[in-house]
Coordinates of C-alpha atoms in Angstrom, one line a residue:
M4 CA -11.3 -22.6 9.2
E5 CA -8.4 -20.6 10.8
L6 CA -7.8 -16.9 10.2
P7 CA -5.6 -16.6 7.1
V8 CA -2.1 -15.4 7.9
N9 CA -1.0 -12.1 6.4
T10 CA 2.5 -12.9 5.2
F11 CA 3.1 -9.4 4.0
K12 CA 2.3 -7.9 7.5
H13 CA 4.5 -10.5 9.3
A14 CA 7.4 -9.9 6.8
L15 CA 7.3 -6.2 7.5
K16 CA 7.3 -6.8 11.2
A17 CA 10.3 -9.1 10.8
G18 CA 12.2 -6.3 8.8
K19 CA 12.1 -8.3 5.6
R20 CA 12.1 -6.2 2.4
Q21 CA 8.9 -6.5 0.3
I22 CA 9.2 -5.5 -3.3
G23 CA 5.9 -4.5 -5.0
L24 CA 4.2 -3.2 -8.1
W25 CA 1.6 -0.5 -8.5
C26 CA -1.5 -1.7 -10.4
S27 CA -3.9 0.7 -12.2
L28 CA -5.1 -1.2 -15.3
S29 CA -8.4 -1.8 -13.4
H30 CA -9.1 -5.3 -14.6
H31 CA -8.7 -8.6 -12.7
Y32 CA -7.1 -10.3 -15.8
A33 CA -4.3 -7.7 -15.8
T34 CA -3.9 -8.1 -12.1
E35 CA -3.7 -11.9 -12.3
L36 CA -1.1 -11.5 -15.1
V37 CA 1.3 -9.3 -13.0
A38 CA 0.6 -11.3 -9.9
G39 CA 2.5 -14.2 -11.4
S40 CA 5.7 -12.0 -12.0
G41 CA 7.4 -12.6 -8.7
F42 CA 6.6 -9.5 -6.7
D43 CA 5.9 -9.7 -2.9
W44 CA 2.9 -7.4 -3.1
I45 CA 0.8 -5.6 -5.6
L46 CA -1.2 -2.5 -4.9
L47 CA -4.6 -1.9 -6.5
D48 CA -4.9 1.9 -6.9
T49 CA -8.4 3.4 -6.6
E50 CA -7.2 7.0 -6.5
H51 CA -5.6 7.5 -9.9
S52 CA -7.4 4.8 -11.9
P53 CA -11.0 3.8 -12.7
N54 CA -10.9 0.9 -10.2
D55 CA -14.2 0.6 -8.2
L56 CA -15.1 -1.7 -5.4
E57 CA -16.3 -4.5 -7.7
S58 CA -13.2 -4.5 -9.9
V59 CA -11.0 -4.4 -6.8
A60 CA -12.8 -7.3 -5.3
A61 CA -12.4 -9.3 -8.5
A62 CA -8.7 -8.4 -8.7
I63 CA -8.1 -9.3 -5.0
A64 CA -9.8 -12.7 -5.6
G65 CA -7.4 -13.4 -8.5
G66 CA -4.3 -12.2 -6.6
S67 CA -5.3 -14.0 -3.5
A68 CA -5.8 -17.3 -5.4
L69 CA -2.2 -17.0 -6.6
S70 CA -1.1 -16.0 -3.1
D71 CA -2.8 -19.0 -1.6
A72 CA -1.8 -21.5 -4.2
R73 CA 1.7 -20.5 -5.3
R74 CA 3.0 -18.2 -2.7
G75 CA 2.2 -15.2 -5.0
P76 CA 2.0 -11.5 -4.0
R77 CA -0.2 -10.1 -1.3
P78 CA -2.8 -7.7 -2.8
L79 CA -3.2 -4.3 -1.1
E80 CA -5.7 -1.6 -1.8
R81 CA -5.0 2.2 -1.9
H82 CA -7.8 4.7 -1.2
G83 CA -8.1 8.0 -2.9
D84 CA -8.6 11.3 -1.0
D85 CA -12.2 11.3 -2.1
Q86 CA -12.8 7.8 -0.7
A87 CA -12.2 8.5 2.9
L88 CA -12.3 5.5 5.2
P89 CA -15.7 6.4 6.8
G90 CA -17.4 6.1 3.5
H91 CA -15.4 3.3 2.1
R92 CA -15.2 0.9 4.9
R93 CA -15.9 -2.3 2.9
A94 CA -12.2 -2.6 2.0
V95 CA -9.4 -3.7 4.3
D96 CA -5.7 -3.1 4.4
P97 CA -6.3 0.6 3.7
D98 CA -3.7 3.1 2.6
S99 CA -5.0 6.6 3.7
Y100 CA -3.6 10.0 3.5
V101 CA -2.9 11.3 7.0
Q102 CA -1.3 14.5 8.5
N103 CA -1.4 13.8 12.2
A104 CA -1.9 11.1 14.9
D105 CA -5.6 11.7 15.2
E106 CA -6.1 11.0 11.5
A107 CA -4.0 7.9 11.8
K108 CA -6.1 6.8 14.8
S109 CA -9.2 7.3 12.6
A110 CA -7.7 5.2 9.8
V111 CA -7.0 2.3 12.3
A112 CA -10.5 2.6 13.9
Y113 CA -12.2 1.7 10.6
T114 CA -10.3 -1.5 10.4
R115 CA -11.3 -2.6 14.0
Y116 CA -14.6 -4.0 15.1
P117 CA -16.3 -2.4 18.1
P118 CA -15.6 -1.7 20.9
A119 CA -12.0 -1.1 19.7
G120 CA -13.1 0.6 16.4
L121 CA -15.8 1.5 13.9
R122 CA -15.7 -1.3 11.4
G123 CA -19.2 -2.6 10.5
V124 CA -19.9 -6.1 11.7
A125 CA -21.2 -8.6 9.1
G126 CA -21.2 -12.4 9.3
G127 CA -21.1 -13.9 5.9
T128 CA -18.6 -11.8 4.0
R129 CA -15.7 -12.9 1.8
A130 CA -13.4 -11.6 4.5
T131 CA -14.8 -14.2 6.9
R132 CA -14.6 -16.8 4.2
F133 CA -18.4 -16.7 4.2
A134 CA -18.6 -17.2 8.0
R135 CA -16.1 -20.1 8.0
V136 CA -13.2 -18.4 9.8
K137 CA -13.4 -19.2 13.5
D138 CA -13.6 -16.1 15.8
Y139 CA -13.1 -13.7 12.9
A140 CA -14.6 -10.7 14.6
K141 CA -12.4 -11.2 17.6
R142 CA -9.1 -11.8 15.7
A143 CA -9.4 -10.0 12.4
H144 CA -7.2 -7.2 13.5
E145 CA -4.3 -9.6 14.1
E146 CA -3.8 -10.1 10.4
L147 CA -4.9 -6.7 9.0
C148 CA -2.1 -4.5 7.8
V149 CA -2.7 -0.8 8.1
L150 CA -0.5 1.4 6.0
V151 CA -1.0 5.2 6.2
Q152 CA 0.3 7.7 3.6
V153 CA 2.2 10.9 4.4
E154 CA 2.6 13.4 1.5
N155 CA 2.9 16.9 2.9
Q156 CA 4.9 19.0 5.4
Q157 CA 2.4 18.6 8.2
G158 CA 2.6 14.9 7.9
L159 CA 6.4 15.0 7.9
D160 CA 6.3 17.2 11.0
N161 CA 4.1 14.6 12.8
L162 CA 5.9 11.6 11.4
E163 CA 6.9 10.1 14.8
K164 CA 3.5 10.7 16.4
I165 CA 1.8 9.1 13.3
A166 CA 4.1 6.1 13.5
A167 CA 3.5 5.7 17.2
V168 CA -0.2 5.2 16.8
E169 CA -1.2 1.6 17.8
G170 CA -2.4 -0.4 14.9
V171 CA -0.4 1.5 12.3
D172 CA 2.0 -1.1 10.7
G173 CA 3.7 1.2 8.2
V174 CA 3.9 4.6 6.7
F175 CA 4.1 5.2 3.0
I176 CA 5.7 8.3 1.6
G177 CA 3.8 9.6 -1.4
P178 CA 6.7 11.1 -3.5
A179 CA 4.6 12.9 -6.3
D180 CA 2.3 14.6 -3.9
L181 CA 5.1 15.4 -1.5
H182 CA 7.0 17.1 -4.2
A183 CA 3.9 19.0 -5.2
S184 CA 3.0 20.1 -1.7
L185 CA 6.6 21.3 -1.2
G186 CA 6.6 23.4 -4.3
Y187 CA 7.8 21.0 -7.1
P188 CA 4.7 19.6 -8.9
G189 CA 5.3 17.1 -11.6
E190 CA 8.6 16.0 -10.1
T191 CA 9.5 12.8 -8.1
N192 CA 13.2 13.1 -7.5
N193 CA 14.1 16.8 -7.1
P194 CA 17.5 17.1 -5.4
K195 CA 16.0 19.3 -2.8
I196 CA 13.3 16.8 -1.9
V197 CA 15.1 13.5 -2.2
P198 CA 17.1 14.0 1.0
I199 CA 13.8 14.9 2.8
I200 CA 12.4 11.5 1.7
D201 CA 15.7 9.8 2.8
D202 CA 15.3 11.3 6.2
A203 CA 11.6 10.4 6.4
I204 CA 12.3 6.7 5.7
R205 CA 15.0 6.6 8.3
R206 CA 12.7 8.2 10.9
I207 CA 9.9 5.8 10.2
R208 CA 12.2 2.8 10.5
K209 CA 13.7 4.3 13.8
A210 CA 10.2 4.7 15.1
G211 CA 9.8 1.0 14.7
K212 CA 7.4 0.9 11.8
A213 CA 7.8 -0.1 8.2
P214 CA 8.6 2.7 5.6
G215 CA 7.3 2.4 2.1
I216 CA 7.5 4.3 -1.2
L217 CA 6.8 4.1 -4.9
T218 CA 9.3 4.9 -7.8
G219 CA 9.7 3.8 -11.3
V220 CA 13.5 4.7 -11.3
E221 CA 15.7 1.8 -10.3
A222 CA 18.4 3.9 -8.8
D223 CA 15.9 5.7 -6.6
A224 CA 14.4 2.3 -5.5
R225 CA 17.8 1.0 -4.5
R226 CA 18.6 4.2 -2.7
W227 CA 15.4 4.1 -0.6
L228 CA 15.9 0.4 0.2
E229 CA 19.3 1.3 1.5
C230 CA 17.8 4.0 3.6
G231 CA 15.6 1.4 5.2
G232 CA 12.5 1.1 3.1
L233 CA 10.7 -2.1 3.6
F234 CA 7.8 -2.1 1.2
V235 CA 9.0 -0.4 -2.0
A236 CA 7.1 -0.4 -5.2
V237 CA 9.6 -0.5 -8.1
G238 CA 7.2 0.3 -10.9
A239 CA 3.7 0.6 -12.1
D240 CA 1.8 -1.7 -14.6
V241 CA 0.8 1.3 -16.8
G242 CA 4.3 2.7 -16.9
V243 CA 5.8 -0.7 -17.7
L244 CA 3.3 -1.4 -20.5
A245 CA 3.6 2.1 -22.0
R246 CA 7.4 2.3 -22.0
E247 CA 7.9 -1.3 -23.2
T248 CA 5.3 -1.0 -26.0
E249 CA 6.9 2.3 -27.1
K250 CA 10.3 0.6 -27.3
L251 CA 8.8 -2.3 -29.3
A252 CA 7.1 0.0 -31.8
A253 CA 10.3 2.1 -32.1
K254 CA 12.4 -0.9 -33.2
F255 CA 10.3 -1.4 -36.2
K256 CA 9.4 2.2 -37.1
S257 CA 12.6 4.0 -36.7

């Protein structure tokens, strides 16, 4: 069996926009439901949801089945700050919060097997298709997509150095945490911060890496796509469900 091709990674490298959805409902059934909606990628959030390794594995299996069978979305995983890569190395395609090039190098290292990195070597895992993928340990890095997250001033100051790290495929700007760290907690499109995000996206693209971001506001999503964003999440499953059910209830109760 050949190493599966990561279509998401190759699309980013080719400069093709990838539209995604944030997933926090923490159940494989919900993930499979949204996986058939037409997005290029879906992100399984383990920072702000009760997702754990087992639920993520089940959700990835469901999403991957759609991806393999019907060209569905590529499932990614986001790590929380309390799930640093050294202690959470059983996942791949990590999205980690970094502030400088050294932290970005560390993130990459936990996706590479020795001697190039620190990823633990195991033979019969699902990643290897249960030892069926030929030369997996030697070639796995070719199809792994490493996305690191920047969400404070230090990260912005080091943006080009972070993007220059070999093995980093893209840099995600965390809008909520960035607003909070710059003095505007609870906001995601403050007029003082939005231009900073615009500039960050352009800088990442100029550095030759893929910029990404999340927003539930259509105008902001289109703005950041125009700035050069390549992997943009245009909503979240919990937000879509909450707002649409509120609208439905209001139609009959107003």
